[in-house]
């Protein structure tokens, strides 16, 4: 019997293989899914183990993905691809009241008014000695030019600064190796009015003469991280695309790709694609800083916002800056050079040694690699090929190290593994290509899903990359997940790069378009995480630190409620004396001193948001009741078994009524209870 | 009493100082949602926790079952106890100076009694807090009391409570051991002295 079964099995497998082959051929000939079949085949069977992080265990790395047009940063664990947090930066966030409550609204103020959204492209981790130090994350707002700083002890946006004389803050924010400066370059050039300040009025026909770009040098406080716009370099009126800093020998330099050196102003898809070569702009930031310090800088009027969140009060304040200093490259010899680069280059990436600058010419068929030492020699030899606005242009051959031949179609971005290899995304041919930086030979190719954009190797832009993983982010995704209507979720793929061949590990969905990401080993960030704010250190002017101090006061047409929350009640929870048309401001202090016990506050009919108050913090919500009635308010964050009971009422009487202000929490009992805890302490 | 036993007696008095440097007793609470645990530290003169907000978090949990909030002010003992310990330290030092062997015995026995009374008092605190619950408590489990164990482990609803003496108590133990050795050593010396005289 057993023998017979064994025989049958061998026959079945003999027949099975040809059958599978035939059906495979048949499927390929009649379906369009052969492409995705090929991709599925490139996934090993044991990859699940490589990304599995057991329940309760932590990921190896944090990764910070930009959310593009959602104006947020999303934090993922690597290798699991689990979403850990969404950090609102330039967008209002109803989940916690960011940008809605009184404390955080000033964060979104700009010279254009309150701008509660932006297009966030590039997260960059702060650095020490050229390595990510896990203290802060800098991000750019592309649309209304802004640079923000996120504090990685709290994962909160703590500072947003507007960038004057900029339009489309795209090549931004690039930190030098010790955060001496954060550099932010403009994508669009605009007419600048140097006399009156800011953008001028000019005819579009005057583009060639009147439009200019700017590159901003933002100083960062060594200890606190606070930013300050030190000066700007006013550059020719091209479009500036991406930037990256040097390291090691090139540590004093920062590089910017440019396009539209034609200075076209209309139908740029054609107009800006005529010149065979655009430029890679090289700026010696140290020399620029020296020139600025030595008085080469001019001053012009400006009008830009600088918003900061205070540690103690958890309140943001806006300062309006009225001046900006600027340098003109033609007056600062040796500060800026142009390297001819293939047409419309996109990413510029400097390898870990600091010697090689890879320019990703998205329309070029080769990938040029420039040599920093050749560039230094070309400066010595004056190997120039003319100049633009007084900025010397190098001879192509004098600075070129070599070209990667047939790397793929549409190279966009490159990062490095620290073992002498580079990885480039190919937008058109939809793949990641691994090549050797020294001999420029292609080593491996990994097909990725439709149209990759940026890729990220944790620390891949630093001196010592963490060459184990590569995250490649989509520009356009099609069928990675169950369909969700016309709009599909954006996505990232995790690739193992520890071996000779790349290994596809995981797809994970992302929020909005993940333009770029940064990764860092978890142990550089996790140990510094703040668990709660110390109530003693809360210096919010409206904070109430004991239930006995809670109050409701009227000042003209404003009613101020200074309220406390603790599991599982508010003090006060009965409020009367508010009238229709009053402005009620709830200042809620969360008295908890425990990890992950925020309390929410929401009132019926509020037309802004709820707010979420972290333990030990105070947050304030503005509410203007429009109708008389008794309005419930409650805690929105499930905080304990008695969370549902964490609620109260506020009575709104008609305008002009004579109901006095009255508030309480817990009624006085006729017979005092034997054990009067705080819950039943009467406050009248 | 010879030099050695005097020295030992000084050490015994000094050991009690440990009570001011470290908690006498620790109560640990552990539950799945508190993986890092909650630790209450009972000192001779105060109540604290493994971090400054632990007591508040203890009280938040306790208020669901109607337990009275625990504050240092809740215990008159915490005000008296330091003086008692001081008294033992001073009298211990005096015994060492005076050098009368019998005093060591009295001192040791008194300390032993003091310690026993302390433990009994501590147990009574626990009973008071664990049983004297508010009739208005949100969570009432019929027949349930919440007396933490005096020593060892006990399950209290979802919490596992563990109660153990801590370094401070070691001070009392050391004091008793040093006093016992001092007593013993002086006895030996007494014998030697006697033999010296008789010969
Ligand atoms: Cu709550």
PDB file of N, CA and C in Angstrom, chain A residues 228-277:
ATOM      1  N   UNK A 228      18.032  79.812  12.921  1.00  0.00           N
ATOM      2  CA  UNK A 228      18.086  81.249  12.683  1.00  0.00           C
ATOM      3  C   UNK A 228      18.622  81.433  11.270  1.00  0.00           C
ATOM      4  N   UNK A 229      17.919  82.231  10.466  1.00  0.00           N
ATOM      5  CA  UNK A 229      18.368  82.447   9.090  1.00  0.00           C
ATOM      6  C   UNK A 229      19.558  83.395   9.118  1.00  0.00           C
ATOM      7  N   UNK A 230      20.746  82.855   8.832  1.00  0.00           N
ATOM      8  CA  UNK A 230      21.962  83.668   8.933  1.00  0.00           C
ATOM      9  C   UNK A 230      22.094  84.576   7.707  1.00  0.00           C
ATOM     10  N   UNK A 231      22.044  83.980   6.521  1.00  0.00           N
ATOM     11  CA  UNK A 231      22.116  84.776   5.287  1.00  0.00           C
ATOM     12  C   UNK A 231      21.669  83.923   4.115  1.00  0.00           C
ATOM     13  N   UNK A 232      21.544  84.568   2.970  1.00  0.00           N
ATOM     14  CA  UNK A 232      21.173  83.844   1.753  1.00  0.00           C
ATOM     15  C   UNK A 232      22.210  84.119   0.669  1.00  0.00           C
ATOM     16  N   UNK A 233      22.334  83.209  -0.282  1.00  0.00           N
ATOM     17  CA  UNK A 233      23.146  83.460  -1.472  1.00  0.00           C
ATOM     18  C   UNK A 233      22.155  83.607  -2.626  1.00  0.00           C
ATOM     19  N   UNK A 234      22.187  84.718  -3.294  1.00  0.00           N
ATOM     20  CA  UNK A 234      21.271  84.921  -4.415  1.00  0.00           C
ATOM     21  C   UNK A 234      21.934  84.354  -5.667  1.00  0.00           C
ATOM     22  N   UNK A 235      21.289  83.389  -6.262  1.00  0.00           N
ATOM     23  CA  UNK A 235      21.882  82.599  -7.344  1.00  0.00           C
ATOM     24  C   UNK A 235      21.142  82.859  -8.658  1.00  0.00           C
ATOM     25  N   UNK A 236      21.735  82.461  -9.814  1.00  0.00           N
ATOM     26  CA  UNK A 236      21.079  82.709 -11.097  1.00  0.00           C
ATOM     27  C   UNK A 236      19.665  82.133 -11.143  1.00  0.00           C
ATOM     28  N   UNK A 237      18.843  82.732 -11.998  1.00  0.00           N
ATOM     29  CA  UNK A 237      17.421  82.376 -12.051  1.00  0.00           C
ATOM     30  C   UNK A 237      17.101  81.045 -12.701  1.00  0.00           C
ATOM     31  N   UNK A 238      17.763  79.972 -12.266  1.00  0.00           N
ATOM     32  CA  UNK A 238      17.419  78.620 -12.729  1.00  0.00           C
ATOM     33  C   UNK A 238      16.378  78.047 -11.775  1.00  0.00           C
ATOM     34  N   UNK A 239      16.047  76.778 -12.015  1.00  0.00           N
ATOM     35  CA  UNK A 239      15.273  76.014 -11.031  1.00  0.00           C
ATOM     36  C   UNK A 239      16.272  75.126 -10.287  1.00  0.00           C
ATOM     37  N   UNK A 240      16.163  75.090  -8.964  1.00  0.00           N
ATOM     38  CA  UNK A 240      17.093  74.285  -8.166  1.00  0.00           C
ATOM     39  C   UNK A 240      16.335  73.081  -7.647  1.00  0.00           C
ATOM     40  N   UNK A 241      16.901  71.901  -7.883  1.00  0.00           N
ATOM     41  CA  UNK A 241      16.113  70.693  -7.658  1.00  0.00           C
ATOM     42  C   UNK A 241      16.424  70.004  -6.335  1.00  0.00           C
ATOM     43  N   UNK A 242      17.640  69.509  -6.200  1.00  0.00           N
ATOM     44  CA  UNK A 242      17.982  68.796  -4.968  1.00  0.00           C
ATOM     45  C   UNK A 242      19.359  69.207  -4.498  1.00  0.00           C
ATOM     46  N   UNK A 243      19.626  68.904  -3.244  1.00  0.00           N
ATOM     47  CA  UNK A 243      20.905  69.294  -2.666  1.00  0.00           C
ATOM     48  C   UNK A 243      21.439  68.166  -1.820  1.00  0.00           C
ATOM     49  N   UNK A 244      22.745  68.152  -1.650  1.00  0.00           N
ATOM     50  CA  UNK A 244      23.364  67.225  -0.723  1.00  0.00           C
ATOM     51  C   UNK A 244      24.718  67.746  -0.325  1.00  0.00           C
ATOM     52  N   UNK A 245      25.089  67.492   0.912  1.00  0.00           N
ATOM     53  CA  UNK A 245      26.341  68.011   1.427  1.00  0.00           C
ATOM     54  C   UNK A 245      27.475  67.035   1.205  1.00  0.00           C
ATOM     55  N   UNK A 246      28.692  67.555   1.191  1.00  0.00           N
ATOM     56  CA  UNK A 246      29.865  66.706   1.105  1.00  0.00           C
ATOM     57  C   UNK A 246      30.206  66.148   2.472  1.00  0.00           C
ATOM     58  N   UNK A 247      31.245  65.347   2.511  1.00  0.00           N
ATOM     59  CA  UNK A 247      31.735  64.800   3.782  1.00  0.00           C
ATOM     60  C   UNK A 247      33.215  64.513   3.623  1.00  0.00           C
ATOM     61  N   UNK A 248      33.893  64.309   4.721  1.00  0.00           N
ATOM     62  CA  UNK A 248      35.339  64.073   4.634  1.00  0.00           C
ATOM     63  C   UNK A 248      36.002  65.238   3.900  1.00  0.00           C
ATOM     64  N   UNK A 249      36.757  64.937   2.815  1.00  0.00           N
ATOM     65  CA  UNK A 249      37.468  66.017   2.115  1.00  0.00           C
ATOM     66  C   UNK A 249      36.514  67.089   1.563  1.00  0.00           C
ATOM     67  N   UNK A 250      35.300  66.704   1.228  1.00  0.00           N
ATOM     68  CA  UNK A 250      34.356  67.663   0.640  1.00  0.00           C
ATOM     69  C   UNK A 250      33.384  68.228   1.676  1.00  0.00           C
ATOM     70  N   UNK A 251      33.724  68.037   2.973  1.00  0.00           N
ATOM     71  CA  UNK A 251      32.817  68.440   4.047  1.00  0.00           C
ATOM     72  C   UNK A 251      32.418  69.914   4.063  1.00  0.00           C
ATOM     73  N   UNK A 252      33.244  70.749   3.452  1.00  0.00           N
ATOM     74  CA  UNK A 252      32.919  72.180   3.439  1.00  0.00           C
ATOM     75  C   UNK A 252      31.992  72.555   2.295  1.00  0.00           C
ATOM     76  N   UNK A 253      31.636  71.574   1.474  1.00  0.00           N
ATOM     77  CA  UNK A 253      30.882  71.890   0.258  1.00  0.00           C
ATOM     78  C   UNK A 253      29.473  71.340   0.295  1.00  0.00           C
ATOM     79  N   UNK A 254      28.600  72.031  -0.421  1.00  0.00           N
ATOM     80  CA  UNK A 254      27.259  71.485  -0.614  1.00  0.00           C
ATOM     81  C   UNK A 254      26.918  71.650  -2.090  1.00  0.00           C
ATOM     82  N   UNK A 255      26.193  70.666  -2.621  1.00  0.00           N
ATOM     83  CA  UNK A 255      25.940  70.621  -4.064  1.00  0.00           C
ATOM     84  C   UNK A 255      24.445  70.699  -4.350  1.00  0.00           C
ATOM     85  N   UNK A 256      24.121  71.413  -5.407  1.00  0.00           N
ATOM     86  CA  UNK A 256      22.711  71.576  -5.796  1.00  0.00           C
ATOM     87  C   UNK A 256      22.559  71.235  -7.277  1.00  0.00           C
ATOM     88  N   UNK A 257      21.572  70.420  -7.605  1.00  0.00           N
ATOM     89  CA  UNK A 257      21.299  70.206  -9.032  1.00  0.00           C
ATOM     90  C   UNK A 257      20.392  71.327  -9.519  1.00  0.00           C
ATOM     91  N   UNK A 258      20.565  71.691 -10.780  1.00  0.00           N
ATOM     92  CA  UNK A 258      19.713  72.736 -11.352  1.00  0.00           C
ATOM     93  C   UNK A 258      19.100  72.219 -12.635  1.00  0.00           C
ATOM     94  N   UNK A 259      17.968  72.770 -12.995  1.00  0.00           N
ATOM     95  CA  UNK A 259      17.431  72.548 -14.337  1.00  0.00           C
ATOM     96  C   UNK A 259      16.900  73.890 -14.821  1.00  0.00           C
ATOM     97  N   UNK A 260      16.412  73.918 -16.033  1.00  0.00           N
ATOM     98  CA  UNK A 260      15.993  75.180 -16.644  1.00  0.00           C
ATOM     99  C   UNK A 260      17.110  76.219 -16.644  1.00  0.00           C
ATOM    100  N   UNK A 261      18.292  75.792 -17.026  1.00  0.00           N
ATOM    101  CA  UNK A 261      19.347  76.781 -17.215  1.00  0.00           C
ATOM    102  C   UNK A 261      19.057  77.580 -18.480  1.00  0.00           C
ATOM    103  N   UNK A 262      18.039  77.120 -19.248  1.00  0.00           N
ATOM    104  CA  UNK A 262      17.567  77.867 -20.406  1.00  0.00           C
ATOM    105  C   UNK A 262      16.819  79.120 -19.976  1.00  0.00           C
ATOM    106  N   UNK A 263      16.405  79.155 -18.700  1.00  0.00           N
ATOM    107  CA  UNK A 263      15.568  80.235 -18.170  1.00  0.00           C
ATOM    108  C   UNK A 263      14.273  80.378 -18.958  1.00  0.00           C
ATOM    109  N   UNK A 264      13.667  79.249 -19.235  1.00  0.00           N
ATOM    110  CA  UNK A 264      12.364  79.279 -19.898  1.00  0.00           C
ATOM    111  C   UNK A 264      11.311  79.623 -18.866  1.00  0.00           C
ATOM    112  N   UNK A 265      10.245  80.278 -19.299  1.00  0.00           N
ATOM    113  CA  UNK A 265       9.218  80.672 -18.329  1.00  0.00           C
ATOM    114  C   UNK A 265       7.874  80.034 -18.639  1.00  0.00           C
ATOM    115  N   UNK A 266       7.764  79.352 -19.792  1.00  0.00           N
ATOM    116  CA  UNK A 266       6.493  78.729 -20.130  1.00  0.00           C
ATOM    117  C   UNK A 266       6.750  77.367 -20.769  1.00  0.00           C
ATOM    118  N   UNK A 267       5.782  76.466 -20.641  1.00  0.00           N
ATOM    119  CA  UNK A 267       5.926  75.114 -21.173  1.00  0.00           C
ATOM    120  C   UNK A 267       7.316  74.571 -20.859  1.00  0.00           C
ATOM    121  N   UNK A 268       7.602  74.561 -19.572  1.00  0.00           N
ATOM    122  CA  UNK A 268       8.962  74.212 -19.168  1.00  0.00           C
ATOM    123  C   UNK A 268       9.328  72.788 -19.556  1.00  0.00           C
ATOM    124  N   UNK A 269       8.312  71.939 -19.721  1.00  0.00           N
ATOM    125  CA  UNK A 269       8.639  70.545 -20.065  1.00  0.00           C
ATOM    126  C   UNK A 269       9.430  70.494 -21.362  1.00  0.00           C
ATOM    127  N   UNK A 270       9.178  71.463 -22.229  1.00  0.00           N
ATOM    128  CA  UNK A 270       9.986  71.566 -23.447  1.00  0.00           C
ATOM    129  C   UNK A 270      11.079  72.601 -23.252  1.00  0.00           C
ATOM    130  N   UNK A 271      10.656  73.764 -22.784  1.00  0.00           N
ATOM    131  CA  UNK A 271      11.572  74.908 -22.671  1.00  0.00           C
ATOM    132  C   UNK A 271      12.762  74.619 -21.782  1.00  0.00           C
ATOM    133  N   UNK A 272      12.532  73.844 -20.727  1.00  0.00           N
ATOM    134  CA  UNK A 272      13.627  73.589 -19.794  1.00  0.00           C
ATOM    135  C   UNK A 272      14.382  72.312 -20.140  1.00  0.00           C
ATOM    136  N   UNK A 273      14.096  71.736 -21.311  1.00  0.00           N
ATOM    137  CA  UNK A 273      14.771  70.489 -21.685  1.00  0.00           C
ATOM    138  C   UNK A 273      15.556  70.645 -22.974  1.00  0.00           C
ATOM    139  N   UNK A 274      15.958  71.875 -23.273  1.00  0.00           N
ATOM    140  CA  UNK A 274      16.646  72.123 -24.538  1.00  0.00           C
ATOM    141  C   UNK A 274      18.159  71.992 -24.401  1.00  0.00           C
ATOM    142  N   UNK A 275      18.709  72.574 -23.346  1.00  0.00           N
ATOM    143  CA  UNK A 275      20.163  72.481 -23.183  1.00  0.00           C
ATOM    144  C   UNK A 275      20.569  71.040 -22.939  1.00  0.00           C
ATOM    145  N   UNK A 276      21.641  70.655 -23.590  1.00  0.00           N
ATOM    146  CA  UNK A 276      22.127  69.300 -23.442  1.00  0.00           C
ATOM    147  C   UNK A 276      22.670  69.074 -22.036  1.00  0.00           C
ATOM    148  N   UNK A 277      23.189  70.163 -21.476  1.00  0.00           N
ATOM    149  CA  UNK A 277      23.724  70.050 -20.121  1.00  0.00           C
ATOM    150  C   UNK A 277      23.138  71.167 -19.252  1.00  0.00           C
TER     151      UNK A 277
END
